[in-house]
PDB file of C-alpha atoms in Angstrom:
ATOM      1  CA  MET A 556     -31.201 167.825 -27.987  1.00 95.00           C
ATOM      2  CA  LYS A 557     -31.205 165.532 -24.958  1.00 97.00           C
ATOM      3  CA  LYS A 558     -33.003 166.602 -21.802  1.00 98.00           C
ATOM      4  CA  ARG A 559     -32.331 165.851 -18.147  1.00 98.00           C
ATOM      5  CA  LYS A 560     -34.682 166.005 -15.179  1.00 98.00           C
ATOM      6  CA  LEU A 561     -34.141 168.994 -12.928  1.00 98.00           C
ATOM      7  CA  GLY A 562     -33.992 167.692  -9.369  1.00 97.00           C
ATOM      8  CA  HIS A 563     -37.218 166.266  -7.960  1.00 96.00           C
ATOM      9  CA  SER A 564     -39.336 168.397 -10.296  1.00 98.00           C
ATOM     10  CA  ASP A 565     -41.263 167.605 -13.449  1.00 97.00           C
ATOM     11  CA  LEU A 566     -39.044 169.968 -15.444  1.00 98.00           C
ATOM     12  CA  TYR A 567     -36.837 168.434 -18.123  1.00 98.00           C
ATOM     13  CA  VAL A 568     -34.160 170.847 -19.291  1.00 98.00           C
ATOM     14  CA  THR A 569     -31.962 170.527 -22.345  1.00 98.00           C
ATOM     15  CA  GLU A 570     -28.331 169.668 -21.703  1.00 98.00           C
ATOM     16  CA  LEU A 571     -27.458 173.110 -23.039  1.00 98.00           C
ATOM     17  CA  GLY A 572     -29.206 176.186 -21.709  1.00 98.00           C
ATOM     18  CA  LEU A 573     -28.864 179.739 -22.971  1.00 97.00           C
ATOM     19  CA  GLY A 574     -27.366 182.149 -20.464  1.00 95.00           C
ATOM     20  CA  CYS A 575     -29.069 185.374 -21.468  1.00 94.00           C
ATOM     21  CA  MET A 576     -26.825 187.872 -19.680  1.00 92.00           C
ATOM     22  CA  SER A 577     -24.608 188.309 -22.745  1.00 90.00           C
ATOM     23  CA  LEU A 578     -27.483 189.011 -25.160  1.00 92.00           C
ATOM     24  CA  GLY A 579     -27.119 192.763 -24.798  1.00 89.00           C
ATOM     25  CA  THR A 580     -29.837 195.348 -25.349  1.00 91.00           C
ATOM     26  CA  ASP A 581     -30.076 195.206 -29.149  1.00 92.00           C
ATOM     27  CA  GLU A 582     -33.486 193.567 -29.318  1.00 94.00           C
ATOM     28  CA  ARG A 583     -33.214 192.410 -32.923  1.00 95.00           C
ATOM     29  CA  LYS A 584     -29.824 190.764 -32.353  1.00 96.00           C
ATOM     30  CA  ALA A 585     -30.984 189.142 -29.123  1.00 96.00           C
ATOM     31  CA  GLN A 586     -34.099 187.837 -30.862  1.00 97.00           C
ATOM     32  CA  SER A 587     -31.989 186.189 -33.576  1.00 97.00           C
ATOM     33  CA  ILE A 588     -29.828 184.433 -30.969  1.00 97.00           C
ATOM     34  CA  ILE A 589     -32.855 183.203 -29.028  1.00 98.00           C
ATOM     35  CA  GLU A 590     -34.509 181.990 -32.239  1.00 98.00           C
ATOM     36  CA  ALA A 591     -31.330 180.116 -33.149  1.00 98.00           C
ATOM     37  CA  ALA A 592     -31.347 178.519 -29.703  1.00 98.00           C
ATOM     38  CA  LEU A 593     -34.928 177.378 -30.222  1.00 98.00           C
ATOM     39  CA  GLU A 594     -34.004 175.971 -33.642  1.00 98.00           C
ATOM     40  CA  GLU A 595     -31.223 173.979 -31.973  1.00 98.00           C
ATOM     41  CA  GLY A 596     -33.771 172.477 -29.582  1.00 98.00           C
ATOM     42  CA  ILE A 597     -32.783 174.451 -26.496  1.00 98.00           C
ATOM     43  CA  ASN A 598     -35.653 174.847 -24.036  1.00 98.00           C
ATOM     44  CA  TYR A 599     -33.899 176.366 -21.008  1.00 98.00           C
ATOM     45  CA  PHE A 600     -33.339 180.126 -20.802  1.00 98.00           C
ATOM     46  CA  ASP A 601     -31.656 181.743 -17.810  1.00 97.00           C
ATOM     47  CA  THR A 602     -31.876 185.453 -16.999  1.00 95.00           C
ATOM     48  CA  ALA A 603     -31.967 187.689 -13.897  1.00 93.00           C
ATOM     49  CA  ASP A 604     -33.600 190.911 -12.778  1.00 93.00           C
ATOM     50  CA  LEU A 605     -30.109 192.377 -12.359  1.00 86.00           C
ATOM     51  CA  TYR A 606     -29.141 192.104 -16.032  1.00 81.00           C
ATOM     52  CA  ASP A 607     -29.356 195.444 -17.838  1.00 82.00           C
ATOM     53  CA  PHE A 608     -31.655 196.832 -15.117  1.00 82.00           C
ATOM     54  CA  GLY A 609     -34.381 194.348 -16.047  1.00 84.00           C
ATOM     55  CA  VAL A 610     -34.241 194.977 -19.787  1.00 93.00           C
ATOM     56  CA  ASN A 611     -32.842 191.484 -20.287  1.00 94.00           C
ATOM     57  CA  GLU A 612     -35.970 189.956 -18.800  1.00 96.00           C
ATOM     58  CA  GLU A 613     -38.117 192.106 -21.085  1.00 96.00           C
ATOM     59  CA  ILE A 614     -36.212 190.990 -24.191  1.00 96.00           C
ATOM     60  CA  VAL A 615     -36.268 187.323 -23.179  1.00 97.00           C
ATOM     61  CA  GLY A 616     -39.961 187.391 -22.330  1.00 97.00           C
ATOM     62  CA  LYS A 617     -40.909 189.037 -25.603  1.00 97.00           C
ATOM     63  CA  ALA A 618     -38.776 186.635 -27.675  1.00 97.00           C
ATOM     64  CA  LEU A 619     -40.282 183.580 -25.982  1.00 98.00           C
ATOM     65  CA  LYS A 620     -43.893 184.773 -25.812  1.00 97.00           C
ATOM     66  CA  ASN A 621     -45.129 182.594 -28.674  1.00 97.00           C
ATOM     67  CA  VAL A 622     -43.457 179.444 -27.326  1.00 98.00           C
ATOM     68  CA  ARG A 623     -44.011 180.098 -23.621  1.00 97.00           C
ATOM     69  CA  GLU A 624     -45.588 176.722 -22.858  1.00 96.00           C
ATOM     70  CA  HIS A 625     -42.713 174.857 -24.500  1.00 97.00           C
ATOM     71  CA  VAL A 626     -39.788 176.519 -22.734  1.00 98.00           C
ATOM     72  CA  ILE A 627     -38.413 176.779 -19.228  1.00 98.00           C
ATOM     73  CA  ILE A 628     -37.667 180.293 -18.041  1.00 98.00           C
ATOM     74  CA  ALA A 629     -35.356 180.751 -15.083  1.00 98.00           C
ATOM     75  CA  THR A 630     -34.658 184.098 -13.475  1.00 97.00           C
ATOM     76  CA  LYS A 631     -33.109 185.341 -10.240  1.00 96.00           C
ATOM     77  CA  ALA A 632     -33.608 187.821  -7.414  1.00 95.00           C
ATOM     78  CA  GLY A 633     -31.836 189.153  -4.337  1.00 90.00           C
ATOM     79  CA  ASN A 634     -29.706 191.949  -5.777  1.00 85.00           C
ATOM     80  CA  ARG A 635     -31.373 195.310  -5.385  1.00 84.00           C
ATOM     81  CA  TRP A 636     -30.351 198.237  -7.576  1.00 76.00           C
ATOM     82  CA  ASN A 637     -29.670 201.548  -5.835  1.00 79.00           C
ATOM     83  CA  GLN A 638     -31.977 204.449  -6.701  1.00 77.00           C
ATOM     84  CA  ASP A 639     -29.380 205.993  -9.010  1.00 75.00           C
ATOM     85  CA  ARG A 640     -28.435 202.575 -10.468  1.00 79.00           C
ATOM     86  CA  SER A 641     -24.800 203.144  -9.561  1.00 79.00           C
ATOM     87  CA  GLY A 642     -24.657 199.755  -7.848  1.00 83.00           C
ATOM     88  CA  TRP A 643     -26.735 197.260  -5.948  1.00 77.00           C
ATOM     89  CA  THR A 644     -27.176 195.863  -2.459  1.00 84.00           C
ATOM     90  CA  TRP A 645     -27.926 192.339  -1.301  1.00 89.00           C
ATOM     91  CA  ASP A 646     -31.479 191.854  -0.010  1.00 93.00           C
ATOM     92  CA  PRO A 647     -32.702 188.274   0.566  1.00 94.00           C
ATOM     93  CA  SER A 648     -35.619 189.420   2.735  1.00 96.00           C
ATOM     94  CA  LYS A 649     -39.063 187.930   2.290  1.00 97.00           C
ATOM     95  CA  ALA A 650     -40.594 191.328   1.578  1.00 96.00           C
ATOM     96  CA  TYR A 651     -38.147 192.142  -1.190  1.00 95.00           C
ATOM     97  CA  ILE A 652     -38.275 188.743  -2.902  1.00 96.00           C
ATOM     98  CA  LYS A 653     -42.075 188.779  -2.966  1.00 96.00           C
ATOM     99  CA  GLU A 654     -42.031 192.244  -4.519  1.00 95.00           C
ATOM    100  CA  ALA A 655     -39.189 191.422  -6.939  1.00 96.00           C
ATOM    101  CA  VAL A 656     -41.029 188.439  -8.408  1.00 97.00           C
ATOM    102  CA  LYS A 657     -43.976 190.635  -9.373  1.00 97.00           C
ATOM    103  CA  GLN A 658     -41.673 192.961 -11.283  1.00 96.00           C
ATOM    104  CA  SER A 659     -39.957 190.026 -13.024  1.00 97.00           C
ATOM    105  CA  LEU A 660     -43.296 188.539 -14.041  1.00 98.00           C
ATOM    106  CA  LYS A 661     -44.325 191.886 -15.499  1.00 97.00           C
ATOM    107  CA  ARG A 662     -41.084 192.309 -17.455  1.00 97.00           C
ATOM    108  CA  LEU A 663     -41.159 188.717 -18.706  1.00 98.00           C
ATOM    109  CA  GLY A 664     -44.804 189.061 -19.732  1.00 97.00           C
ATOM    110  CA  THR A 665     -45.782 185.757 -18.146  1.00 98.00           C
ATOM    111  CA  ASP A 666     -48.065 184.523 -15.370  1.00 97.00           C
ATOM    112  CA  TYR A 667     -45.485 182.196 -13.845  1.00 98.00           C
ATOM    113  CA  ILE A 668     -41.759 181.561 -13.619  1.00 98.00           C
ATOM    114  CA  ASP A 669     -40.583 177.979 -14.017  1.00 98.00           C
ATOM    115  CA  LEU A 670     -37.464 178.326 -11.862  1.00 98.00           C
ATOM    116  CA  TYR A 671     -36.907 181.253  -9.500  1.00 98.00           C
ATOM    117  CA  GLN A 672     -33.409 181.425  -8.045  1.00 97.00           C
ATOM    118  CA  LEU A 673     -31.796 183.274  -5.178  1.00 97.00           C
ATOM    119  CA  HIS A 674     -29.011 185.217  -6.895  1.00 90.00           C
ATOM    120  CA  GLY A 675     -26.276 184.539  -4.337  1.00 89.00           C
ATOM    121  CA  GLY A 676     -26.450 184.101  -0.592  1.00 90.00           C
ATOM    122  CA  THR A 677     -24.339 183.982   2.551  1.00 92.00           C
ATOM    123  CA  ILE A 678     -24.510 182.003   5.773  1.00 95.00           C
ATOM    124  CA  ASP A 679     -25.460 185.232   7.581  1.00 94.00           C
ATOM    125  CA  ASP A 680     -28.676 185.670   5.563  1.00 95.00           C
ATOM    126  CA  PRO A 681     -32.092 185.164   7.198  1.00 96.00           C
ATOM    127  CA  ILE A 682     -32.253 181.823   5.388  1.00 97.00           C
ATOM    128  CA  ASP A 683     -35.484 180.596   7.019  1.00 97.00           C
ATOM    129  CA  GLU A 684     -37.212 183.823   5.984  1.00 97.00           C
ATOM    130  CA  THR A 685     -35.863 183.549   2.445  1.00 97.00           C
ATOM    131  CA  ILE A 686     -37.082 179.967   2.133  1.00 98.00           C
ATOM    132  CA  GLU A 687     -40.498 181.012   3.426  1.00 98.00           C
ATOM    133  CA  ALA A 688     -40.706 183.616   0.676  1.00 98.00           C
ATOM    134  CA  PHE A 689     -39.995 181.054  -2.035  1.00 98.00           C
ATOM    135  CA  GLU A 690     -42.410 178.528  -0.526  1.00 98.00           C
ATOM    136  CA  ASP A 691     -45.131 181.192  -0.466  1.00 98.00           C
ATOM    137  CA  LEU A 692     -44.501 182.005  -4.122  1.00 98.00           C
ATOM    138  CA  VAL A 693     -44.870 178.333  -5.047  1.00 98.00           C
ATOM    139  CA  SER A 694     -48.138 177.980  -3.141  1.00 98.00           C
ATOM    140  CA  GLU A 695     -49.420 181.233  -4.653  1.00 98.00           C
ATOM    141  CA  GLY A 696     -48.659 179.985  -8.165  1.00 98.00           C
ATOM    142  CA  PHE A 697     -46.216 182.716  -9.128  1.00 98.00           C
ATOM    143  CA  ILE A 698     -43.344 180.240  -9.499  1.00 98.00           C
ATOM    144  CA  ARG A 699     -43.251 176.517 -10.158  1.00 98.00           C
ATOM    145  CA  TYR A 700     -39.969 175.701  -8.439  1.00 98.00           C
ATOM    146  CA  TYR A 701     -37.032 177.461  -6.847  1.00 98.00           C
ATOM    147  CA  GLY A 702     -33.289 177.090  -6.473  1.00 98.00           C
ATOM    148  CA  ILE A 703     -30.188 179.075  -5.586  1.00 97.00           C
ATOM    149  CA  SER A 704     -27.116 180.332  -7.399  1.00 95.00           C
ATOM    150  CA  SER A 705     -24.103 179.686  -5.173  1.00 94.00           C
ATOM    151  CA  ILE A 706     -20.801 177.880  -4.809  1.00 88.00           C
ATOM    152  CA  ARG A 707     -20.668 178.259  -1.015  1.00 92.00           C
ATOM    153  CA  SER A 708     -20.993 174.762   0.392  1.00 93.00           C
ATOM    154  CA  ASN A 709     -22.149 175.998   3.811  1.00 94.00           C
ATOM    155  CA  VAL A 710     -25.012 177.919   2.206  1.00 96.00           C
ATOM    156  CA  ILE A 711     -25.865 175.016  -0.085  1.00 96.00           C
ATOM    157  CA  ARG A 712     -26.040 172.654   2.915  1.00 96.00           C
ATOM    158  CA  GLU A 713     -28.540 174.936   4.629  1.00 97.00           C
ATOM    159  CA  TYR A 714     -30.858 174.998   1.637  1.00 97.00           C
ATOM    160  CA  VAL A 715     -30.522 171.269   0.976  1.00 97.00           C
ATOM    161  CA  THR A 716     -31.433 170.579   4.611  1.00 96.00           C
ATOM    162  CA  LYS A 717     -34.195 173.135   5.100  1.00 97.00           C
ATOM    163  CA  SER A 718     -35.824 173.787   1.727  1.00 97.00           C
ATOM    164  CA  HIS A 719     -37.272 172.184  -1.381  1.00 97.00           C
ATOM    165  CA  ILE A 720     -34.747 173.566  -3.860  1.00 98.00           C
ATOM    166  CA  ILE A 721     -34.495 171.575  -7.070  1.00 98.00           C
ATOM    167  CA  SER A 722     -31.291 173.097  -8.395  1.00 98.00           C
ATOM    168  CA  VAL A 723     -28.115 175.004  -7.663  1.00 98.00           C
ATOM    169  CA  MET A 724     -26.409 177.127 -10.299  1.00 97.00           C
ATOM    170  CA  MET A 725     -22.653 177.292  -9.836  1.00 96.00           C
ATOM    171  CA  GLN A 726     -19.432 178.053 -11.635  1.00 96.00           C
ATOM    172  CA  TYR A 727     -17.791 174.811 -12.712  1.00 97.00           C
ATOM    173  CA  SER A 728     -15.257 173.918 -15.359  1.00 96.00           C
ATOM    174  CA  ILE A 729     -12.123 171.930 -16.064  1.00 96.00           C
ATOM    175  CA  LEU A 730     -10.147 174.861 -14.668  1.00 95.00           C
ATOM    176  CA  ASP A 731     -12.466 175.421 -11.703  1.00 95.00           C
ATOM    177  CA  ARG A 732     -13.137 172.088 -10.054  1.00 95.00           C
ATOM    178  CA  ARG A 733     -14.047 173.474  -6.615  1.00 92.00           C
ATOM    179  CA  PRO A 734     -17.591 172.041  -6.705  1.00 95.00           C
ATOM    180  CA  GLU A 735     -16.203 168.488  -6.916  1.00 95.00           C
ATOM    181  CA  GLU A 736     -14.895 168.747  -3.372  1.00 92.00           C
ATOM    182  CA  VAL A 737     -18.184 169.061  -1.483  1.00 92.00           C
ATOM    183  CA  ALA A 738     -21.067 170.566  -3.440  1.00 94.00           C
ATOM    184  CA  LEU A 739     -21.477 168.105  -6.311  1.00 96.00           C
ATOM    185  CA  PRO A 740     -21.406 164.948  -4.145  1.00 96.00           C
ATOM    186  CA  LEU A 741     -23.774 166.544  -1.613  1.00 96.00           C
ATOM    187  CA  LEU A 742     -26.278 167.595  -4.250  1.00 97.00           C
ATOM    188  CA  ALA A 743     -26.132 164.266  -6.070  1.00 97.00           C
ATOM    189  CA  GLU A 744     -26.834 162.496  -2.785  1.00 97.00           C
ATOM    190  CA  HIS A 745     -29.950 164.597  -2.196  1.00 97.00           C
ATOM    191  CA  GLY A 746     -31.245 164.579  -5.763  1.00 97.00           C
ATOM    192  CA  VAL A 747     -30.713 168.299  -6.309  1.00 98.00           C
ATOM    193  CA  SER A 748     -29.521 169.144  -9.814  1.00 98.00           C
ATOM    194  CA  VAL A 749     -26.618 171.373 -10.748  1.00 98.00           C
ATOM    195  CA  VAL A 750     -26.808 173.937 -13.520  1.00 98.00           C
ATOM    196  CA  THR A 751     -23.327 175.083 -14.449  1.00 98.00           C
ATOM    197  CA  ARG A 752     -22.015 178.438 -15.628  1.00 95.00           C
ATOM    198  CA  GLY A 753     -18.518 179.540 -16.576  1.00 94.00           C
ATOM    199  CA  SER A 754     -17.930 176.207 -18.271  1.00 94.00           C
ATOM    200  CA  LEU A 755     -15.514 177.680 -20.823  1.00 92.00           C
ATOM    201  CA  ALA A 756     -13.491 179.571 -18.189  1.00 92.00           C
ATOM    202  CA  LYS A 757     -13.821 182.955 -19.893  1.00 88.00           C
ATOM    203  CA  GLY A 758     -12.896 181.461 -23.263  1.00 87.00           C
ATOM    204  CA  LEU A 759      -9.762 179.630 -22.095  1.00 89.00           C
ATOM    205  CA  LEU A 760     -11.466 176.312 -22.775  1.00 90.00           C
ATOM    206  CA  SER A 761     -12.639 177.263 -26.244  1.00 82.00           C
ATOM    207  CA  ASP A 762     -10.884 176.690 -29.533  1.00 69.00           C
ATOM    208  CA  ARG A 763      -9.066 179.978 -29.065  1.00 67.00           C
ATOM    209  CA  VAL A 764      -7.323 178.412 -26.060  1.00 60.00           C
ATOM    210  CA  LEU A 765      -4.371 180.600 -25.118  1.00 58.00           C
ATOM    211  CA  ASP A 766      -5.615 183.623 -27.049  1.00 63.00           C
ATOM    212  CA  LYS A 767      -7.730 184.359 -23.975  1.00 59.00           C
ATOM    213  CA  ALA A 768      -4.961 183.812 -21.425  1.00 64.00           C
ATOM    214  CA  THR A 769      -3.438 186.870 -19.788  1.00 62.00           C
ATOM    215  CA  GLY A 770      -0.414 187.477 -17.623  1.00 67.00           C
ATOM    216  CA  LYS A 771      -2.696 187.254 -14.599  1.00 77.00           C
ATOM    217  CA  GLY A 772      -3.610 183.656 -15.302  1.00 86.00           C
ATOM    218  CA  TYR A 773      -6.971 182.249 -14.188  1.00 89.00           C
ATOM    219  CA  LEU A 774      -8.022 181.698 -10.572  1.00 89.00           C
ATOM    220  CA  ASP A 775      -5.199 179.715  -8.958  1.00 87.00           C
ATOM    221  CA  TYR A 776      -3.511 178.981 -12.303  1.00 91.00           C
ATOM    222  CA  SER A 777      -0.599 181.226 -13.148  1.00 90.00           C
ATOM    223  CA  TYR A 778      -0.081 182.235 -16.756  1.00 89.00           C
ATOM    224  CA  GLU A 779       2.871 179.843 -16.926  1.00 91.00           C
ATOM    225  CA  GLU A 780       0.712 176.987 -15.660  1.00 92.00           C
ATOM    226  CA  LEU A 781      -1.908 177.737 -18.278  1.00 91.00           C
ATOM    227  CA  LEU A 782       0.796 177.666 -20.962  1.00 90.00           C
ATOM    228  CA  ASP A 783       1.587 174.166 -19.756  1.00 92.00           C
ATOM    229  CA  VAL A 784      -1.778 172.597 -18.969  1.00 92.00           C
ATOM    230  CA  LEU A 785      -3.971 173.898 -21.820  1.00 91.00           C
ATOM    231  CA  PRO A 786      -1.851 172.519 -24.686  1.00 90.00           C
ATOM    232  CA  ARG A 787      -1.523 169.226 -22.825  1.00 92.00           C
ATOM    233  CA  LEU A 788      -5.282 168.990 -22.449  1.00 92.00           C
ATOM    234  CA  LYS A 789      -5.765 169.838 -26.111  1.00 88.00           C
ATOM    235  CA  GLU A 790      -3.256 167.233 -27.216  1.00 89.00           C
ATOM    236  CA  SER A 791      -4.301 164.392 -24.928  1.00 88.00           C
ATOM    237  CA  VAL A 792      -8.098 164.760 -24.769  1.00 89.00           C
ATOM    238  CA  GLY A 793      -9.049 167.299 -27.412  1.00 80.00           C
ATOM    239  CA  ALA A 794      -7.273 165.805 -30.384  1.00 80.00           C
ATOM    240  CA  GLY A 795      -9.707 165.492 -33.272  1.00 84.00           C
ATOM    241  CA  ARG A 796     -12.486 167.464 -31.615  1.00 88.00           C
ATOM    242  CA  SER A 797     -13.105 171.038 -30.531  1.00 90.00           C
ATOM    243  CA  PHE A 798     -11.928 172.154 -27.126  1.00 90.00           C
ATOM    244  CA  THR A 799     -15.434 173.514 -26.515  1.00 93.00           C
ATOM    245  CA  GLU A 800     -16.753 169.966 -26.870  1.00 95.00           C
ATOM    246  CA  VAL A 801     -14.315 168.684 -24.285  1.00 95.00           C
ATOM    247  CA  ALA A 802     -15.143 171.476 -21.837  1.00 96.00           C
ATOM    248  CA  LEU A 803     -18.914 171.130 -22.040  1.00 97.00           C
ATOM    249  CA  GLN A 804     -18.832 167.337 -22.088  1.00 97.00           C
ATOM    250  CA  TYR A 805     -16.632 167.344 -18.971  1.00 97.00           C
ATOM    251  CA  ASN A 806     -19.384 169.123 -17.037  1.00 98.00           C
ATOM    252  CA  LEU A 807     -22.101 166.881 -18.433  1.00 98.00           C
ATOM    253  CA  ALA A 808     -20.102 163.813 -17.410  1.00 98.00           C
ATOM    254  CA  ASN A 809     -20.814 164.586 -13.750  1.00 97.00           C
ATOM    255  CA  PRO A 810     -24.039 162.840 -12.674  1.00 96.00           C
ATOM    256  CA  ALA A 811     -25.161 165.833 -10.609  1.00 97.00           C
ATOM    257  CA  VAL A 812     -25.207 168.164 -13.624  1.00 98.00           C
ATOM    258  CA  ALA A 813     -28.495 168.630 -15.460  1.00 98.00           C
ATOM    259  CA  SER A 814     -27.596 171.436 -17.830  1.00 98.00           C
ATOM    260  CA  VAL A 815     -24.682 173.578 -18.943  1.00 98.00           C
ATOM    261  CA  VAL A 816     -25.767 177.180 -19.244  1.00 97.00           C
ATOM    262  CA  ALA A 817     -23.602 179.056 -21.720  1.00 95.00           C
ATOM    263  CA  GLY A 818     -23.912 182.589 -22.985  1.00 93.00           C
ATOM    264  CA  ALA A 819     -23.830 183.518 -26.648  1.00 93.00           C
ATOM    265  CA  SER A 820     -23.255 186.864 -28.289  1.00 91.00           C
ATOM    266  CA  SER A 821     -23.890 185.593 -31.818  1.00 94.00           C
ATOM    267  CA  VAL A 822     -25.945 183.021 -33.700  1.00 97.00           C
ATOM    268  CA  GLU A 823     -22.735 181.239 -34.695  1.00 96.00           C
ATOM    269  CA  GLN A 824     -21.744 180.846 -31.055  1.00 94.00           C
ATOM    270  CA  ILE A 825     -25.030 179.286 -29.998  1.00 96.00           C
ATOM    271  CA  ARG A 826     -24.857 176.833 -32.888  1.00 97.00           C
ATOM    272  CA  SER A 827     -21.267 175.938 -32.005  1.00 95.00           C
ATOM    273  CA  ASN A 828     -22.212 175.310 -28.371  1.00 96.00           C
ATOM    274  CA  ALA A 829     -25.178 173.198 -29.410  1.00 97.00           C
ATOM    275  CA  ALA A 830     -22.966 171.076 -31.665  1.00 97.00           C
ATOM    276  CA  ALA A 831     -20.507 170.631 -28.793  1.00 96.00           C
ATOM    277  CA  VAL A 832     -23.232 169.346 -26.467  1.00 97.00           C
ATOM    278  CA  ARG A 833     -24.491 166.939 -29.135  1.00 97.00           C
ATOM    279  CA  SER A 834     -20.999 165.545 -29.653  1.00 96.00           C
ATOM    280  CA  ARG A 835     -19.586 162.321 -28.251  1.00 94.00           C
ATOM    281  CA  ALA A 836     -19.560 162.062 -24.481  1.00 96.00           C
ATOM    282  CA  LEU A 837     -16.217 161.751 -22.753  1.00 96.00           C
ATOM    283  CA  THR A 838     -15.157 158.267 -21.707  1.00 96.00           C
ATOM    284  CA  ASP A 839     -14.377 157.500 -18.074  1.00 96.00           C
ATOM    285  CA  GLU A 840     -10.730 157.307 -19.069  1.00 96.00           C
ATOM    286  CA  GLU A 841     -10.823 160.779 -20.635  1.00 96.00           C
ATOM    287  CA  VAL A 842     -12.479 162.266 -17.569  1.00 96.00           C
ATOM    288  CA  ALA A 843      -9.849 160.645 -15.360  1.00 96.00           C
ATOM    289  CA  LEU A 844      -7.063 162.023 -17.553  1.00 96.00           C
ATOM    290  CA  ILE A 845      -8.487 165.544 -17.350  1.00 96.00           C
ATOM    291  CA  LYS A 846      -8.575 165.293 -13.573  1.00 96.00           C
ATOM    292  CA  GLU A 847      -5.004 164.046 -13.546  1.00 95.00           C
ATOM    293  CA  LEU A 848      -3.812 167.008 -15.612  1.00 94.00           C
ATOM    294  CA  THR A 849      -5.701 169.705 -13.669  1.00 94.00           C
ATOM    295  CA  LYS A 850      -6.014 170.906 -10.096  1.00 88.00           C
ATOM    296  CA  ALA A 851      -8.610 169.198  -7.965  1.00 82.00           C
ATOM    297  CA  SER A 852      -9.597 172.343  -6.100  1.00 68.00           C
ATOM    298  CA  VAL A 853      -8.848 175.984  -6.745  1.00 55.00           C
ATOM    299  CA  TYR A 854      -8.709 178.019  -3.521  1.00 50.00           C
ATOM    300  CA  GLY A 855     -10.901 175.413  -1.841  1.00 46.00           C
ATOM    301  CA  GLU A 856     -14.642 175.846  -1.454  1.00 45.00           C
ATOM    302  CA  HIS A 857     -16.232 178.607   0.579  1.00 42.00           C
ATOM    303  CA  ARG A 858     -17.347 176.961   3.783  1.00 39.00           C
TER     304      ARG A 858
END
């Protein structure tokens, strides 16, 4: 599987990454999915301390222990579980991040984290303090690089200007083109890579197409609009190939995107996603047609 450089780092991530949130807590099943991902050539695995109260990190770390030097592990911090685990609070403080990384390292069973990401963020955060925490962790050798997970362009600007982030994880798909307005051009200009999530729009952009549509629609698309646009996309761009291919290749067509992170709840799903990423890239004409058929911006970006 092809690899792309992640920002200004020396990390080369596969064009498809495994989003580990959907692995669940059945260790044997999760192990089989991760092993299938490795067989497909995937080297990028994304988790977070929030997933399953940290159990996800434990499962991922154990499954990747024997190939640790050959894979890139990304995890996240900033969401702090309440004592009774009934919910969580946002804590981007230096003290919490520096404590959280120690717990993640322990659960992952590793001495270092390749990519440590702030799991959210607002313009009201103590951003300078947060950056200082990540910079300390780099200098101390606990993490190799850091990034953020956000779609808020005002927050992204702050980190691009003030920090050494190498990546931004954000929701991006044919049906959610908000990042194209500000974030993607800004990040491309500064050499910061994008790692996308939500690329299949909750299954709407898979081969099931309208099976996943509900009366509520999706973001700014009404159900009626989905009934119109999805078949048109399938007919005009997806003819002769899977809709999953079209969706994932659309993201990879943007020069700012380094990897598409997709979850998988079965071995079959990870193999299908891998085949989609290995498929033929979209032509410039196909990308233009997709943009013509869909909305340029849904809700507008958070500023």
